[in-house]
């Protein structure tokens, strides 16, 4: 996968790209990341990339030309790739795991990181997606794009050591992940559930499924509204409801 990041702060990406999964993806040639500092396309001696809004009001807006020129440069450098051009925007569609899965299957992602008060509206004509990291406002799009990139890159086949672990992650199956335990079997009076130590894989799978559902039922009931529950799942939920 290729990723281009259009940003005023390319150095912010140095650390995330040189550690853990992103580093591994780059070393395995599964990922190529390129920075486009759009300051290069700014105007005048001070390479301005922002200007005041027509109609007045507080704050500065990103001018269209530097972003259009950044996309042109990426198109010239990679003319043949299918590109998903993603605008970082708190007013965009909320990012989630299914979006991370979609992004992980793309050939070429381009993230546009905003700054200041926002974008000249014409910049939106360039993009395929407008995406928000969540219902809060960050100073710029850099941190948001790092999170999205990380969530997508770890799903590229071959990046994670054990691919099964991505499939059972919270949100991948529509449920939160079940609890985990490692040695010691007892710690400060807290014991590992017996079922995990008896080697019966069918029972372990059933316990994990039930605990996963229970955690989702308790913490994120909204997630269950989208799920087609099995008869077994309905029976477990009925038990927990009757207990309350
Ligand atoms: N005035 C804008 C608004 O109310 O929508 C917020 C601008 S914010 C200070 C500057 C830039 O940070 C945005 O253009 C966007 O690129 C990025 N940003 C801020 N919050 C974000 C979020 N929740 N998700 C994605 N990007 C965000």
Coordinates of N, CA, C and O in Angstrom, one line a residue, residues 16-111:
X16 N 5.7 7.7 15.0 CA 4.8 6.6 14.7 C 5.3 5.7 13.6 O 5.1 4.5 13.6
X17 N 6.0 6.3 12.6 CA 6.4 5.5 11.4 C 7.7 4.7 11.7 O 8.0 3.8 11.0
X18 N 8.3 5.0 12.9 CA 9.6 4.3 13.1 C 9.5 3.4 14.3 O 10.5 3.0 14.9
X19 N 8.2 3.0 14.6 CA 8.0 2.0 15.7 C 7.0 1.0 15.4 O 6.1 1.3 14.5
X20 N 7.1 -0.1 16.0 CA 6.0 -1.1 16.0 C 5.5 -1.5 14.7 O 6.2 -1.8 13.7
X21 N 4.1 -1.6 14.5 CA 3.6 -2.2 13.3 C 3.8 -1.4 12.0 O 4.0 -1.9 10.9
X22 N 3.8 0.0 12.1 CA 4.1 0.8 10.9 C 5.5 0.6 10.5 O 5.8 0.4 9.3
X23 N 6.4 0.5 11.4 CA 7.8 0.3 11.1 C 7.9 -1.1 10.4 O 8.6 -1.2 9.3
X24 N 7.3 -2.1 11.0 CA 7.4 -3.4 10.5 C 6.8 -3.5 9.0 O 7.3 -4.1 8.1
X25 N 5.6 -2.8 8.8 CA 5.0 -2.8 7.5 C 5.9 -2.2 6.5 O 6.0 -2.7 5.3
X26 N 6.6 -1.1 6.9 CA 7.5 -0.4 5.9 C 8.7 -1.4 5.6 O 9.1 -1.6 4.5
X27 N 9.3 -2.0 6.7 CA 10.4 -2.9 6.5 C 10.1 -4.1 5.6 O 10.9 -4.6 4.9
X28 N 8.9 -4.6 5.7 CA 8.4 -5.7 4.9 C 8.0 -5.3 3.5 O 7.4 -6.1 2.8
X29 N 8.2 -4.0 3.2 CA 7.7 -3.5 1.9 C 6.2 -3.7 1.6 O 5.8 -3.8 0.5
X30 N 5.5 -3.7 2.7 CA 4.0 -3.8 2.6 C 3.4 -2.4 2.6 O 2.3 -2.2 2.3
X31 N 4.3 -1.4 3.0 CA 3.8 0.0 3.1 C 4.9 0.9 2.6 O 6.1 0.7 3.0
X32 N 4.4 2.0 1.8 CA 5.4 3.0 1.5 C 4.7 4.3 1.8 O 3.6 4.6 1.4
X33 N 5.4 5.2 2.7 CA 4.7 6.4 3.1 C 5.5 7.6 2.6 O 6.8 7.6 2.7
X34 N 4.8 8.6 2.1 CA 5.5 9.8 1.5 C 4.8 11.0 2.1 O 3.6 11.1 2.2
X35 N 5.6 12.0 2.5 CA 5.1 13.2 3.0 C 5.1 14.3 1.9 O 6.0 14.5 1.2
X36 N 4.0 15.0 1.9 CA 3.9 16.2 1.0 C 3.7 17.4 1.8 O 2.6 17.6 2.4
X37 N 4.7 18.2 2.0 CA 4.6 19.4 2.8 C 4.1 20.5 1.9 O 4.8 21.0 1.0
X38 N 2.8 20.9 2.1 CA 2.2 21.8 1.1 C 2.6 23.2 1.3 O 2.3 24.1 0.5
X39 N 3.5 23.5 2.3 CA 4.1 24.8 2.5 C 4.9 25.1 1.2 O 5.0 26.3 0.7
X40 N 5.4 24.1 0.5 CA 6.2 24.3 -0.7 C 5.4 25.0 -1.8 O 5.9 25.5 -2.7
X41 N 4.1 24.8 -1.7 CA 3.2 25.4 -2.7 C 2.6 26.7 -2.3 O 1.6 27.2 -2.8
X42 N 3.1 27.2 -1.1 CA 2.5 28.5 -0.6 C 2.9 29.7 -1.5 O 3.8 29.6 -2.3
X43 N 2.2 30.8 -1.2 CA 2.5 32.0 -2.1 C 3.3 33.0 -1.4 O 3.3 33.2 -0.2
X44 N 4.1 33.7 -2.2 CA 4.9 34.9 -1.7 C 6.2 34.4 -1.0 O 6.4 33.2 -0.9
X45 N 6.9 35.4 -0.5 CA 8.2 35.2 0.1 C 8.0 34.3 1.3 O 8.8 33.4 1.6
X46 N 6.9 34.4 2.0 CA 6.7 33.6 3.2 C 5.9 32.3 3.0 O 5.5 31.7 3.9
X47 N 5.7 32.0 1.7 CA 5.0 30.8 1.3 C 3.7 30.6 2.1 O 3.4 29.6 2.8
X48 N 2.8 31.6 2.1 CA 1.5 31.6 2.8 C 0.6 30.5 2.2 O 0.4 30.4 1.0
X49 N 0.0 29.7 3.1 CA -0.9 28.6 2.7 C -2.3 28.9 3.2 O -3.2 28.2 2.9
X50 N -2.5 30.1 3.9 CA -3.8 30.4 4.5 C -4.1 31.8 4.2 O -3.3 32.6 3.8
X51 N -5.4 32.1 4.3 CA -5.9 33.5 4.1 C -7.2 33.7 4.8 O -7.8 32.8 5.3
X52 N -7.6 35.0 4.9 CA -8.8 35.4 5.7 C -10.0 34.9 4.9 O -10.0 34.9 3.7
X53 N -11.1 34.6 5.6 CA -12.3 34.2 5.0 C -13.1 35.3 4.3 O -13.2 36.4 4.9
X54 N -13.6 35.1 3.1 CA -14.5 36.0 2.5 C -15.7 36.2 3.4 O -16.2 35.2 4.0
X55 N -16.2 37.4 3.5 CA -17.4 37.6 4.4 C -17.0 37.9 5.8 O -17.9 38.2 6.6
X56 N -15.7 37.8 6.1 CA -15.2 38.1 7.5 C -15.4 37.0 8.4 O -15.8 35.9 8.1
X57 N -15.0 37.2 9.6 CA -15.0 36.2 10.7 C -13.7 35.8 11.2 O -12.6 36.2 10.6
X58 N -13.7 35.1 12.3 CA -12.4 34.8 13.0 C -11.7 33.7 12.2 O -12.3 32.8 11.6
X59 N -10.3 33.6 12.4 CA -9.5 32.5 11.9 C -9.2 32.6 10.5 O -9.7 33.4 9.7
X60 N -8.2 31.7 10.1 CA -7.7 31.7 8.7 C -8.1 30.4 8.1 O -8.2 29.4 8.8
X61 N -8.2 30.4 6.8 CA -8.6 29.2 6.0 C -7.4 28.7 5.2 O -6.7 29.5 4.6
X62 N -7.3 27.4 5.0 CA -6.3 26.9 4.0 C -6.8 27.3 2.6 O -7.9 27.0 2.2
X63 N -5.8 27.8 1.9 CA -6.1 28.3 0.5 C -6.2 27.0 -0.4 O -5.6 26.0 -0.1
X64 N -7.0 27.1 -1.5 CA -7.1 25.9 -2.3 C -5.8 25.5 -3.1 O -5.5 24.3 -3.2
X65 N -5.1 26.5 -3.6 CA -4.0 26.2 -4.5 C -3.0 25.2 -4.0 O -2.6 24.2 -4.7
X66 N -2.5 25.4 -2.7 CA -1.4 24.4 -2.3 C -1.9 23.0 -2.2 O -1.2 22.0 -2.4
X67 N -3.2 22.8 -1.8 CA -3.7 21.5 -1.7 C -4.0 20.9 -3.1 O -3.6 19.7 -3.4
X68 N -4.5 21.7 -4.0 CA -4.7 21.2 -5.4 C -3.3 20.8 -6.0 O -3.2 19.8 -6.7
X69 N -2.3 21.6 -5.8 CA -1.0 21.4 -6.3 C -0.4 20.1 -5.7 O 0.4 19.3 -6.4
X70 N -0.6 19.9 -4.4 CA -0.1 18.7 -3.8 C -0.7 17.4 -4.4 O 0.0 16.4 -4.7
X71 N -2.0 17.5 -4.7 CA -2.7 16.3 -5.3 C -2.1 16.1 -6.7 O -1.9 15.0 -7.2
X72 N -1.9 17.2 -7.4 CA -1.3 17.1 -8.8 C 0.0 16.4 -8.7 O 0.3 15.6 -9.6
X73 N 0.8 16.8 -7.8 CA 2.2 16.2 -7.6 C 2.1 14.7 -7.4 O 2.8 13.9 -8.0
X74 N 1.1 14.3 -6.5 CA 0.9 12.9 -6.2 C 0.5 12.2 -7.4 O 0.9 11.1 -7.7
X75 N -0.4 12.8 -8.2 CA -0.9 12.1 -9.4 C 0.2 12.0 -10.4 O 0.2 11.0 -11.2
X76 N 1.1 13.0 -10.5 CA 2.2 12.8 -11.4 C 3.1 11.7 -11.0 O 3.6 11.0 -11.8
X77 N 3.4 11.7 -9.7 CA 4.3 10.7 -9.2 C 3.7 9.3 -9.3 O 4.4 8.3 -9.5
X78 N 2.4 9.1 -9.0 CA 1.8 7.8 -9.1 C 0.5 7.9 -9.9 O -0.6 7.9 -9.4
X79 N 0.7 8.0 -11.3 CA -0.4 8.2 -12.1 C -1.4 7.0 -12.2 O -2.6 7.2 -12.5
X80 N -0.9 5.8 -11.9 CA -1.7 4.6 -12.2 C -2.5 4.1 -11.0 O -3.3 3.2 -11.2
X81 N -2.2 4.6 -9.8 CA -2.8 3.9 -8.7 C -4.3 4.4 -8.5 O -4.6 5.6 -8.8
X82 N -5.1 3.5 -7.9 CA -6.4 3.9 -7.4 C -6.3 4.6 -6.1 O -5.8 4.0 -5.2
X83 N -6.8 5.9 -6.1 CA -6.5 6.7 -4.8 C -7.8 6.9 -4.1 O -8.8 7.2 -4.6
X84 N -7.6 6.8 -2.8 CA -8.7 7.2 -1.8 C -8.2 8.4 -1.2 O -7.2 8.4 -0.5
X85 N -8.8 9.6 -1.4 CA -8.3 10.8 -0.9 C -9.2 11.3 0.2 O -10.4 11.6 0.1
X86 N -8.6 11.3 1.4 CA -9.4 11.4 2.7 C -9.1 12.7 3.4 O -7.9 13.0 3.7
X87 N -10.1 13.5 3.5 CA -10.0 14.8 4.2 C -10.2 14.7 5.7 O -11.2 14.1 6.1
X88 N -9.2 15.1 6.5 CA -9.4 15.1 7.9 C -10.3 16.2 8.3 O -10.0 17.4 8.1
X89 N -11.5 15.9 8.9 CA -12.5 17.0 9.2 C -13.4 16.6 10.3 O -14.1 15.5 10.2
X90 N -13.5 17.4 11.4 CA -14.4 17.0 12.5 C -15.8 16.9 12.1 O -16.7 16.4 12.8
X91 N -16.2 17.5 10.9 CA -17.6 17.4 10.4 C -17.7 16.2 9.5 O -18.8 16.1 8.9
X92 N -16.7 15.4 9.4 CA -16.8 14.2 8.4 C -17.5 13.0 9.1 O -18.0 13.1 10.2
X93 N -17.5 11.9 8.3 CA -18.1 10.7 8.8 C -17.2 10.1 9.9 O -16.0 10.1 9.8
X94 N -17.8 9.7 11.0 CA -17.0 9.2 12.1 C -16.2 7.9 11.7 O -16.8 7.0 11.1
X95 N -14.9 7.9 12.0 CA -14.1 6.8 11.7 C -14.4 5.6 12.6 O -14.7 5.8 13.8
X96 N -14.4 4.4 12.0 CA -14.7 3.2 12.8 C -13.9 2.0 12.2 O -13.2 2.1 11.2
X97 N -14.1 0.8 12.8 CA -13.3 -0.3 12.4 C -13.7 -0.8 11.0 O -12.8 -1.2 10.3
X98 N -14.9 -0.6 10.6 CA -15.3 -1.1 9.2 C -14.6 -0.1 8.2 O -14.2 -0.6 7.1
X99 N -14.4 1.1 8.6 CA -13.7 2.0 7.7 C -12.2 1.7 7.6 O -11.6 1.7 6.6
X100 N -11.7 1.3 8.8 CA -10.3 0.8 8.8 C -10.1 -0.4 7.9 O -9.1 -0.5 7.2
X101 N -11.0 -1.3 7.9 CA -11.0 -2.5 7.1 C -11.0 -2.1 5.6 O -10.2 -2.6 4.8
X102 N -11.9 -1.2 5.3 CA -12.0 -0.7 3.9 C -10.7 -0.1 3.5 O -10.1 -0.4 2.4
X103 N -10.1 0.8 4.3 CA -8.9 1.5 3.9 C -7.8 0.5 3.8 O -6.9 0.7 2.9
X104 N -7.8 -0.5 4.6 CA -6.6 -1.5 4.6 C -6.6 -2.2 3.2 O -5.5 -2.8 2.9
X105 N -7.7 -2.2 2.5 CA -7.7 -2.9 1.2 C -7.4 -2.0 0.0 O -7.4 -2.5 -1.1
X106 N -7.2 -0.8 0.3 CA -6.9 0.2 -0.8 C -5.5 0.1 -1.3 O -4.6 -0.2 -0.5
X107 N -5.3 0.5 -2.5 CA -3.9 0.5 -3.1 C -3.2 1.8 -2.7 O -2.0 1.7 -2.4
X108 N -3.9 2.9 -2.6 CA -3.2 4.2 -2.3 C -4.1 5.1 -1.5 O -5.2 5.5 -2.0
X109 N -3.7 5.4 -0.3 CA -4.5 6.4 0.5 C -3.7 7.7 0.5 O -2.5 7.8 0.6
X110 N -4.5 8.8 0.4 CA -4.0 10.1 0.6 C -4.7 10.8 1.7 O -5.9 10.9 1.6
X111 N -4.0 11.2 2.7 CA -4.6 11.9 3.8 C -4.3 13.4 3.7 O -3.2 13.8 3.5

